[in-house]
Coordinates of C-alpha atoms and ligand atoms in Angstrom, one line a residue:
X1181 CA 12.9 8.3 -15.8
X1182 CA 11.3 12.1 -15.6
X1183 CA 14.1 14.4 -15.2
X1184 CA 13.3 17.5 -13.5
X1185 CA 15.2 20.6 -12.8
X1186 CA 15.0 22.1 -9.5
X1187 CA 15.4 25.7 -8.3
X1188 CA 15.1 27.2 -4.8
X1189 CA 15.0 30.5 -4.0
X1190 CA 16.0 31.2 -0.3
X1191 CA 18.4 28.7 1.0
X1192 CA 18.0 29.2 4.8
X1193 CA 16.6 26.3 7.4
X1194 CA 13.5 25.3 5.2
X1195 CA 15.6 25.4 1.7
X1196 CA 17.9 23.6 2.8
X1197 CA 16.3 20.9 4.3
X1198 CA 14.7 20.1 1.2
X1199 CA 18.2 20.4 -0.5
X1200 CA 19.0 17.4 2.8
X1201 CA 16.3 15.2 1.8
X1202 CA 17.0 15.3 -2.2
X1203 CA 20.1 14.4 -1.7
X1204 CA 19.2 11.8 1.3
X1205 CA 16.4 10.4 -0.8
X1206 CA 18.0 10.9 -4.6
X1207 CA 17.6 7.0 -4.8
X1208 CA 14.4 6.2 -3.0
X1209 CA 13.2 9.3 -5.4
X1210 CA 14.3 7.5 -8.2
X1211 CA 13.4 4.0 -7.3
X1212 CA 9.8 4.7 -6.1
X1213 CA 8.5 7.9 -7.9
X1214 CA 10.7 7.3 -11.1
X1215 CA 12.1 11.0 -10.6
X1216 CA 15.4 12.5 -10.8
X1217 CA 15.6 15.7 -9.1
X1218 CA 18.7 17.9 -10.1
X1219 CA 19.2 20.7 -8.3
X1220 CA 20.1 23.2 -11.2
X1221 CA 20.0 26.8 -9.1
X1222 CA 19.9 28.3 -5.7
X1223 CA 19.6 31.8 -4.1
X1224 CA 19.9 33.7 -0.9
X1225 CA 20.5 37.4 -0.5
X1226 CA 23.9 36.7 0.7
X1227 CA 24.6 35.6 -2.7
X1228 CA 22.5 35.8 -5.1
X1229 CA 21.9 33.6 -7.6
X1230 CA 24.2 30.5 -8.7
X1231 CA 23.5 28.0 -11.5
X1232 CA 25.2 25.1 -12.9
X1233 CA 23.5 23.2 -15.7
X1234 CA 24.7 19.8 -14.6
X1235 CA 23.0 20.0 -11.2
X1236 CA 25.2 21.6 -8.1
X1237 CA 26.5 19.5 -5.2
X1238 CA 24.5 19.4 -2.5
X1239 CA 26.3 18.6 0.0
X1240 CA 28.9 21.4 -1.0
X1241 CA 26.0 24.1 -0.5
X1242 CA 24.9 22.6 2.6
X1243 CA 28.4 22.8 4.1
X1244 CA 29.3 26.7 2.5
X1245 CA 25.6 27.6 4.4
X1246 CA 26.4 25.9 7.6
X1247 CA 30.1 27.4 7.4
X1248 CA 28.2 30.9 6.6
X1249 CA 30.6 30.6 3.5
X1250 CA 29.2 32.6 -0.3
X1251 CA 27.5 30.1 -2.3
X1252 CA 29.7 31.6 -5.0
X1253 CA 32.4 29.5 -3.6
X1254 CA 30.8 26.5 -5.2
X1255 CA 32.7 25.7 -8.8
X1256 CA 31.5 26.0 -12.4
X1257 CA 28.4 28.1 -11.8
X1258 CA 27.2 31.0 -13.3
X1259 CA 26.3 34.0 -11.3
X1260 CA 23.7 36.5 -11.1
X1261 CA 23.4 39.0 -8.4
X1262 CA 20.0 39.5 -8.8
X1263 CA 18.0 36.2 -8.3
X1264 CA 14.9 37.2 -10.7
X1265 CA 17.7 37.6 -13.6
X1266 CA 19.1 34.6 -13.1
X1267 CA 16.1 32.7 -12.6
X1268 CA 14.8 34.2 -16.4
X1269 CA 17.3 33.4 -18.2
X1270 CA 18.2 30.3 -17.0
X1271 CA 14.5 28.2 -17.0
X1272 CA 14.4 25.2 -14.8
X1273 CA 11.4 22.8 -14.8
X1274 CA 10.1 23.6 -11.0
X1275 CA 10.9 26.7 -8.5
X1276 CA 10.9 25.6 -4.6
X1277 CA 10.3 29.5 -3.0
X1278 CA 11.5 29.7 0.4
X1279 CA 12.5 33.0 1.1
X1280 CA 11.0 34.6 4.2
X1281 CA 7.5 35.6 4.8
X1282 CA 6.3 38.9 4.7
X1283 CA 2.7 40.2 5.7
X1284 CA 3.2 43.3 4.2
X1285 CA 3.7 43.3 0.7
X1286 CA 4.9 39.3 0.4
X1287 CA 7.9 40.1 -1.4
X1288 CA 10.6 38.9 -2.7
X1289 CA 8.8 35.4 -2.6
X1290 CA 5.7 37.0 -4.6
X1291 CA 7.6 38.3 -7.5
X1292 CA 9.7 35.1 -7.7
X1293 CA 6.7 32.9 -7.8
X1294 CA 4.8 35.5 -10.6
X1295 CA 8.0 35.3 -12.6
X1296 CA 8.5 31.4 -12.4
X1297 CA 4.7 30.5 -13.4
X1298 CA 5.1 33.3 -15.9
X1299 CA 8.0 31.2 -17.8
X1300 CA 6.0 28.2 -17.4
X1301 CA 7.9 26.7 -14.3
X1302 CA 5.5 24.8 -11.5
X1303 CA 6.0 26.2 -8.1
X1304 CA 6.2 24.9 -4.7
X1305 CA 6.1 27.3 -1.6
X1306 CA 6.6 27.3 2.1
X1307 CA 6.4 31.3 2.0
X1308 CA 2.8 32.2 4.0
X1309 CA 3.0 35.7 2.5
X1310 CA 2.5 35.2 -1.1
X1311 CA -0.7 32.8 -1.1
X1312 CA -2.1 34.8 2.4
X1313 CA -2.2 38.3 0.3
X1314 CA -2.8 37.1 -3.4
X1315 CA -3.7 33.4 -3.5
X1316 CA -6.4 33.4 -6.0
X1317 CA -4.2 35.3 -8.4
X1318 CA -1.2 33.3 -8.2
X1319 CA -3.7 30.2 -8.5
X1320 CA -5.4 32.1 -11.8
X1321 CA -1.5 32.6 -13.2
X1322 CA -0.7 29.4 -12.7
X1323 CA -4.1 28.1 -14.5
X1324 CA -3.4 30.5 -16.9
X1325 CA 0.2 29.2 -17.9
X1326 CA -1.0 25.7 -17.5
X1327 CA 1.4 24.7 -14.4
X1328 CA 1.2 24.1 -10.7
X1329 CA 1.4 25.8 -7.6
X1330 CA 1.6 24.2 -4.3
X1331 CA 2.1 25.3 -1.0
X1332 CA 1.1 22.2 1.4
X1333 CA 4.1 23.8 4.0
X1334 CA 2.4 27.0 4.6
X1335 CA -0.1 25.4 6.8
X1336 CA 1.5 23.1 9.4
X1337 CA 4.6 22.5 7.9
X1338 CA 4.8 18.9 6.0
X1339 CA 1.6 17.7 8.4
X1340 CA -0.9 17.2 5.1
X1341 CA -3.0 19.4 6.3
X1342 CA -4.0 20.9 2.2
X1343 CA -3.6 17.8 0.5
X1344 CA -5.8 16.2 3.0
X1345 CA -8.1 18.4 2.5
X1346 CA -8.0 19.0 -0.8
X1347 CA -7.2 15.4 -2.0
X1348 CA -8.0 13.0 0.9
X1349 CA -11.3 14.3 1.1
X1350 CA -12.5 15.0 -2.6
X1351 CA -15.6 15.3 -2.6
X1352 CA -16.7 15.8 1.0
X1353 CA -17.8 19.2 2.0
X1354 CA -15.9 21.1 4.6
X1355 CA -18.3 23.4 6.9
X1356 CA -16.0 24.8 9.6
X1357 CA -12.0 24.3 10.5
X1358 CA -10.5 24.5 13.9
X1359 CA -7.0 24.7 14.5
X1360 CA -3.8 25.4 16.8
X1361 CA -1.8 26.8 13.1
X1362 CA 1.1 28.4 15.4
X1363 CA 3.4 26.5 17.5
X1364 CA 5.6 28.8 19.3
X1365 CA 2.0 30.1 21.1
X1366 CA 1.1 26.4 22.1
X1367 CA 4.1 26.1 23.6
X1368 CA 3.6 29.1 25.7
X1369 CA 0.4 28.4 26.6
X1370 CA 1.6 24.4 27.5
X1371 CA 4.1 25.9 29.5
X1372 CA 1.5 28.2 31.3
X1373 CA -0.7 25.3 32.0
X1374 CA 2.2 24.0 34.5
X1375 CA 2.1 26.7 36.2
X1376 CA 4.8 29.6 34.6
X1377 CA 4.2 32.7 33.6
X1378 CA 4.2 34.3 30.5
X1379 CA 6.8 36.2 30.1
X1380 CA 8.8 33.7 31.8
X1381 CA 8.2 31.2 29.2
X1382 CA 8.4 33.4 26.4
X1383 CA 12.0 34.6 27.4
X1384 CA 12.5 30.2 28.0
X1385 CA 10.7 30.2 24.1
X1386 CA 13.0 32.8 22.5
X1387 CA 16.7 30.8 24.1
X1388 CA 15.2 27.5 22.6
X1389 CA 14.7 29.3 19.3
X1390 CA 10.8 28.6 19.4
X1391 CA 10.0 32.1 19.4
X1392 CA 11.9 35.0 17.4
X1393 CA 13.7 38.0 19.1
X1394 CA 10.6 39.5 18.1
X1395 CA 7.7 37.8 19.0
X1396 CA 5.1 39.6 17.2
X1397 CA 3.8 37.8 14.5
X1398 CA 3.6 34.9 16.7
X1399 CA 2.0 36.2 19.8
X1400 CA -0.1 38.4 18.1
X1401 CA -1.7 36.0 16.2
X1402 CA -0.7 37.7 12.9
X1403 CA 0.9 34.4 11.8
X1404 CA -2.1 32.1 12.7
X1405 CA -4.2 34.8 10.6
X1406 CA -2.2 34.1 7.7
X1407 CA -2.6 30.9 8.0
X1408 CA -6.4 31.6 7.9
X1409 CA -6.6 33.2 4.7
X1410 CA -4.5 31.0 3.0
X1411 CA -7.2 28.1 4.4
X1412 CA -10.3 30.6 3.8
X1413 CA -8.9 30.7 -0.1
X1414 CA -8.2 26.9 -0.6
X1415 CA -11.0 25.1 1.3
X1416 CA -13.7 27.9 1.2
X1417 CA -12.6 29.7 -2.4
X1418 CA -12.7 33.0 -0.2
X1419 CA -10.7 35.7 -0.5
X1420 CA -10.5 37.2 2.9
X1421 CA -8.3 40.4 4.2
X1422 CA -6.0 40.3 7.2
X1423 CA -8.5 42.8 8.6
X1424 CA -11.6 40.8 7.9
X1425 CA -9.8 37.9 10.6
X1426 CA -10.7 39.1 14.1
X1427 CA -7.6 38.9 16.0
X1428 CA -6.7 38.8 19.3
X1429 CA -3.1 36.8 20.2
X1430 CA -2.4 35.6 23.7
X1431 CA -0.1 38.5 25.3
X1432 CA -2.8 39.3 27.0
X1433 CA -3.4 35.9 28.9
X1434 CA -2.8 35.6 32.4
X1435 CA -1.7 32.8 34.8
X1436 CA -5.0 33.8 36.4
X1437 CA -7.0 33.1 33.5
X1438 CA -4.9 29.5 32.8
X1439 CA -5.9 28.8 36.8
X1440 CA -9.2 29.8 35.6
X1441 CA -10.1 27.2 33.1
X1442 CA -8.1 24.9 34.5
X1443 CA -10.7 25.5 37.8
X1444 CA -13.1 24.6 35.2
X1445 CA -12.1 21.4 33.5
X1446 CA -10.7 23.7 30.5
X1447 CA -7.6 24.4 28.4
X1448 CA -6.8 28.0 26.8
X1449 CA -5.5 27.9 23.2
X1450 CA -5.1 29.5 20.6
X1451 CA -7.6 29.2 18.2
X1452 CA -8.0 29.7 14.4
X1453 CA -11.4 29.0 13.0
X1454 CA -13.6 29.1 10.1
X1455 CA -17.1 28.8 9.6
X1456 CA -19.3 28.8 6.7
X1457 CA -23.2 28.3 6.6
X1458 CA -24.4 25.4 5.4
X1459 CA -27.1 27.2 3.3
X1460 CA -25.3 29.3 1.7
X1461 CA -21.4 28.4 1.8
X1462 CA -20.4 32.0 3.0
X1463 CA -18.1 32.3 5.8
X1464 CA -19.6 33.4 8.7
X1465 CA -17.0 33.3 10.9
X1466 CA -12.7 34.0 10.5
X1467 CA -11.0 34.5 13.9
X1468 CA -8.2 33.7 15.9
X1469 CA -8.4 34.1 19.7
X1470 CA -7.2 32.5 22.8
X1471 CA -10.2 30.1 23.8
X1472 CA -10.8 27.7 27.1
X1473 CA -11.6 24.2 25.6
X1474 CA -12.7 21.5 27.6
X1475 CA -10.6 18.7 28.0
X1476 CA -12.8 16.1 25.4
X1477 CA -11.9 18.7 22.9
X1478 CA -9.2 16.7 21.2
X1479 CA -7.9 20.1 20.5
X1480 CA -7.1 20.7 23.9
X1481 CA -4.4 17.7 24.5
X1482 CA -2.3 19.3 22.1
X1483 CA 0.9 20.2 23.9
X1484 CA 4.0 22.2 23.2
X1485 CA 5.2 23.0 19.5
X1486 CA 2.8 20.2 18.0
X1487 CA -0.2 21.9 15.6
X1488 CA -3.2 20.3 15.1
X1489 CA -6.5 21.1 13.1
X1490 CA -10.0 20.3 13.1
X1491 CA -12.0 19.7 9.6
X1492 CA -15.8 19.4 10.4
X1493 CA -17.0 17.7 7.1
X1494 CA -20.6 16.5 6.0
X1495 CA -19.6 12.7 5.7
X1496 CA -16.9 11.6 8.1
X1497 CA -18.0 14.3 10.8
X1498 CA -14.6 15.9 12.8
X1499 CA -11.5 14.6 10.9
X1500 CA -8.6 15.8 13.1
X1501 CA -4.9 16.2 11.9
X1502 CA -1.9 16.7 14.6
X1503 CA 1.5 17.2 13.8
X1504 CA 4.9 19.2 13.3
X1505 CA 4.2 22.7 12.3
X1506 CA 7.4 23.9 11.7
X1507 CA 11.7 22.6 11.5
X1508 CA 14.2 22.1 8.5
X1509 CA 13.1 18.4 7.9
X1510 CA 9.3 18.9 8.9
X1511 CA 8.7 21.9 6.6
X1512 CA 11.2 20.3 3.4
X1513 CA 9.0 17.1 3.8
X1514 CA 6.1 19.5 3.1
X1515 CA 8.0 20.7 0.0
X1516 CA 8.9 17.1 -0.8
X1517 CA 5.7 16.3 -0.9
X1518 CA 4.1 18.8 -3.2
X1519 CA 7.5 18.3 -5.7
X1520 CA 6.2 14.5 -6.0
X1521 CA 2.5 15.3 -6.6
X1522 CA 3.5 17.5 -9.6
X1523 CA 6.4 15.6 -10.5
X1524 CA 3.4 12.4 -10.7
X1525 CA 1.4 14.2 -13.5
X1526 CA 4.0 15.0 -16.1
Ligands
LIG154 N1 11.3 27.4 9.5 C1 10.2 26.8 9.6 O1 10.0 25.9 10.4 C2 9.1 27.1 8.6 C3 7.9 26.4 8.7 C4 6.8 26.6 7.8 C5 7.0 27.7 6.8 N2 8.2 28.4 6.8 C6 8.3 29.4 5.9 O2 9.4 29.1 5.0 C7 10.1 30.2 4.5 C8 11.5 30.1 4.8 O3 11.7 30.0 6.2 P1 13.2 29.7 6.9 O4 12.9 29.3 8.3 O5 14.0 28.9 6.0 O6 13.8 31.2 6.8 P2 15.3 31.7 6.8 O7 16.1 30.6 7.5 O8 15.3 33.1 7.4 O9 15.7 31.7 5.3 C9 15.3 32.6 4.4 C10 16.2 32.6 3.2 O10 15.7 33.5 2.2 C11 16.9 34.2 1.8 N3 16.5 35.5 1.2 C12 16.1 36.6 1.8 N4 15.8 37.6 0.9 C13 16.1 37.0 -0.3 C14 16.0 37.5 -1.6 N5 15.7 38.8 -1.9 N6 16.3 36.7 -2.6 C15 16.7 35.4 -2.4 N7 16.8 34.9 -1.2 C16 16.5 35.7 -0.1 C17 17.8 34.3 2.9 O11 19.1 34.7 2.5 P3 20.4 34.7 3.6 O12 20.6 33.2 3.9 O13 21.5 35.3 2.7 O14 19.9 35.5 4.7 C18 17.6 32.9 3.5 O15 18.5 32.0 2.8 C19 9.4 31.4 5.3 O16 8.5 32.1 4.4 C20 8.7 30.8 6.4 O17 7.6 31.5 6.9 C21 9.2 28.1 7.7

């Protein structure tokens, strides 16, 4: 039995729900994969760090975060207030990074992953920021220090959208992507298809807790751009610039223009594409933009928070991929995933 030594950094909805399934699956984990997964440290801001050498109690830190209670409170740990501290001097076998994402500068996730792969621990990721802005470097350390990185959750959650096409379809060569990457804006747009209007829905998408208080990064299509470059890096090998994306997010769509395409045997959505030549393998396109697709697009039956991409590859044609693109479970199984394909080769 491999024994492996867990660490996640940022314990809100999506570390936690991997914490849920370790400790739902510990025996299946076991049984099937021959793995034993101890969860040895955990951070949030709130907190900071906490470590206990014999693996913490799961369900203990699920209920302290549900009860909004430190993680402190959990017994015979050590404690360090700053998580990059703790996580040096304490070494565990594999980090799970799940702090928030941040366009910007990608930080804290970016410095936690750099410091992990630096001590020689594989990572696993859910955090867009780090692998949108500085992908290929991470990718380079990790080569360097001879461990793994894997982010299948950035992209569509746990819907294998990175292992497919990285793994499931070795060997084929993928000329263009087309995708619906963000779900709160296909639920807008769904909604606008019946008949509402935007800012109706939106304010209905922000009480559900589809859409954040700040809609932004959603709407915009700042998210879905992300997305992009982290897809423009892994499928393509290019390093692309948020500002080398053309972006345009769907604030500006109108009930007219839904009534519109609709007139016309259409759907709007938003899009995020790439496209490479076939002579050359440069990209030739990166954008997202709301687009009217006609209804034998398979893209366009794609309703509500559901994501769905398009790979258009030279030997089985359009391979399309639908799914949950975000949620505790939906983005820990993404994380699940990735743990097992690294836990497989050592
Ligand atoms: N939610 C989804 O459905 C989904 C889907 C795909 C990808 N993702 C990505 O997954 C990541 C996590 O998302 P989430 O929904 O779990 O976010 P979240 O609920 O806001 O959790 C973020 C966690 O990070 C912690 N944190 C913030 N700053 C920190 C720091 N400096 N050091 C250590 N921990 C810190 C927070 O601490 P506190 O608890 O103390 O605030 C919180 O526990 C994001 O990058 C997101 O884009 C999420």
């Amino acid at each position: 039995m491999k024994h492996l030594r867990l660490s996640i950094l940022g314990f809100g909805v999506v570390g936690q729900g991997l914490a849920e399934l370790l400790e739902t699956k510990h025996n299946m984990l076991c049984q099937r994969y021959d793995v034993d997964v101890s969860l040895v440290s955990v951070a949030n801001s709130r907190s900071g760090f906490i470590y206990c050498e014999d693996g913490l109690q799961i369900p203990l830190l699920l209920e302290l975060a549900r009860t909004r209670q430190p993680l402190t409170a959990h017994p015979q740990i050590r404690h360090w207030a700053d998580p990059l501290v703790g996580l040096r001097e304490t070494r565990g076998d594999m980090l799970a990074e799940a702090t928030g994402t941040n366009l910007r500068d990608a930080e804290p996730g970016i410095s936690y992953i750099r410091a992990a792969l630096q001590q020689g621990m594989h990572v696993i990721t859910a955090n867009k920021g780090p692998l949108a802005l500085a992908g290929q470097e991470l990718l380079a350390l990790a080569h360097e220090h001879q461990v793994q990185l894997r982010f299948e959750s950035t992209v569509m959650a746990g819907t294998p959208v990175i292992s497919t096409a990285v793994e499931g379809l070795a060997g084929a060569t993928i000329t263009s992507i087309r995708g619906i990457l963000n779900g709160t804006t296909n639920y807008i747009l769904s909604a606008m298809a019946q008949g509402r209007d935007y800012a109706e829905v939106l304010a209905d998408a922000q009480a559900q807790g589809y859409a954040e208080a700040d809609p932004t990064a959603d709407v915009e299509g700042y998210d879905a751009v992300a997305k992009v470059l982290i897809l423009a890096a892994q499928l393509f090998g290019q390093t692309l610039k948020p500002d080398q994306v053309q972006r345009q997010g769907i604030s500006s769509v109108t009930q007219a223009d839904v009534q519109r395409a609709h007139s016309e045997g259409k759907r709007i959505k938003l899009i995020a594409s790439l496209l490479q030549t076939a002579e050359t393998g440069q990209l030739v396109q990166a954008s997202v933009a709301p687009l009217a697709l006609p209804l034998s697009d398979p893209l366009s039956q794609i309703d509500g928070v559901i994501n769905a991409i398009t790979l258009h590859t030279d030997t089985l044609g359009d391979v399309t991929i639908s799914g949950s693109g975000a949620g505790r479970l939906q983005t820990g199984q993404g994380l699940l995933a990735d743990l097992l394909a690294i836990a497989q080769t050592f």
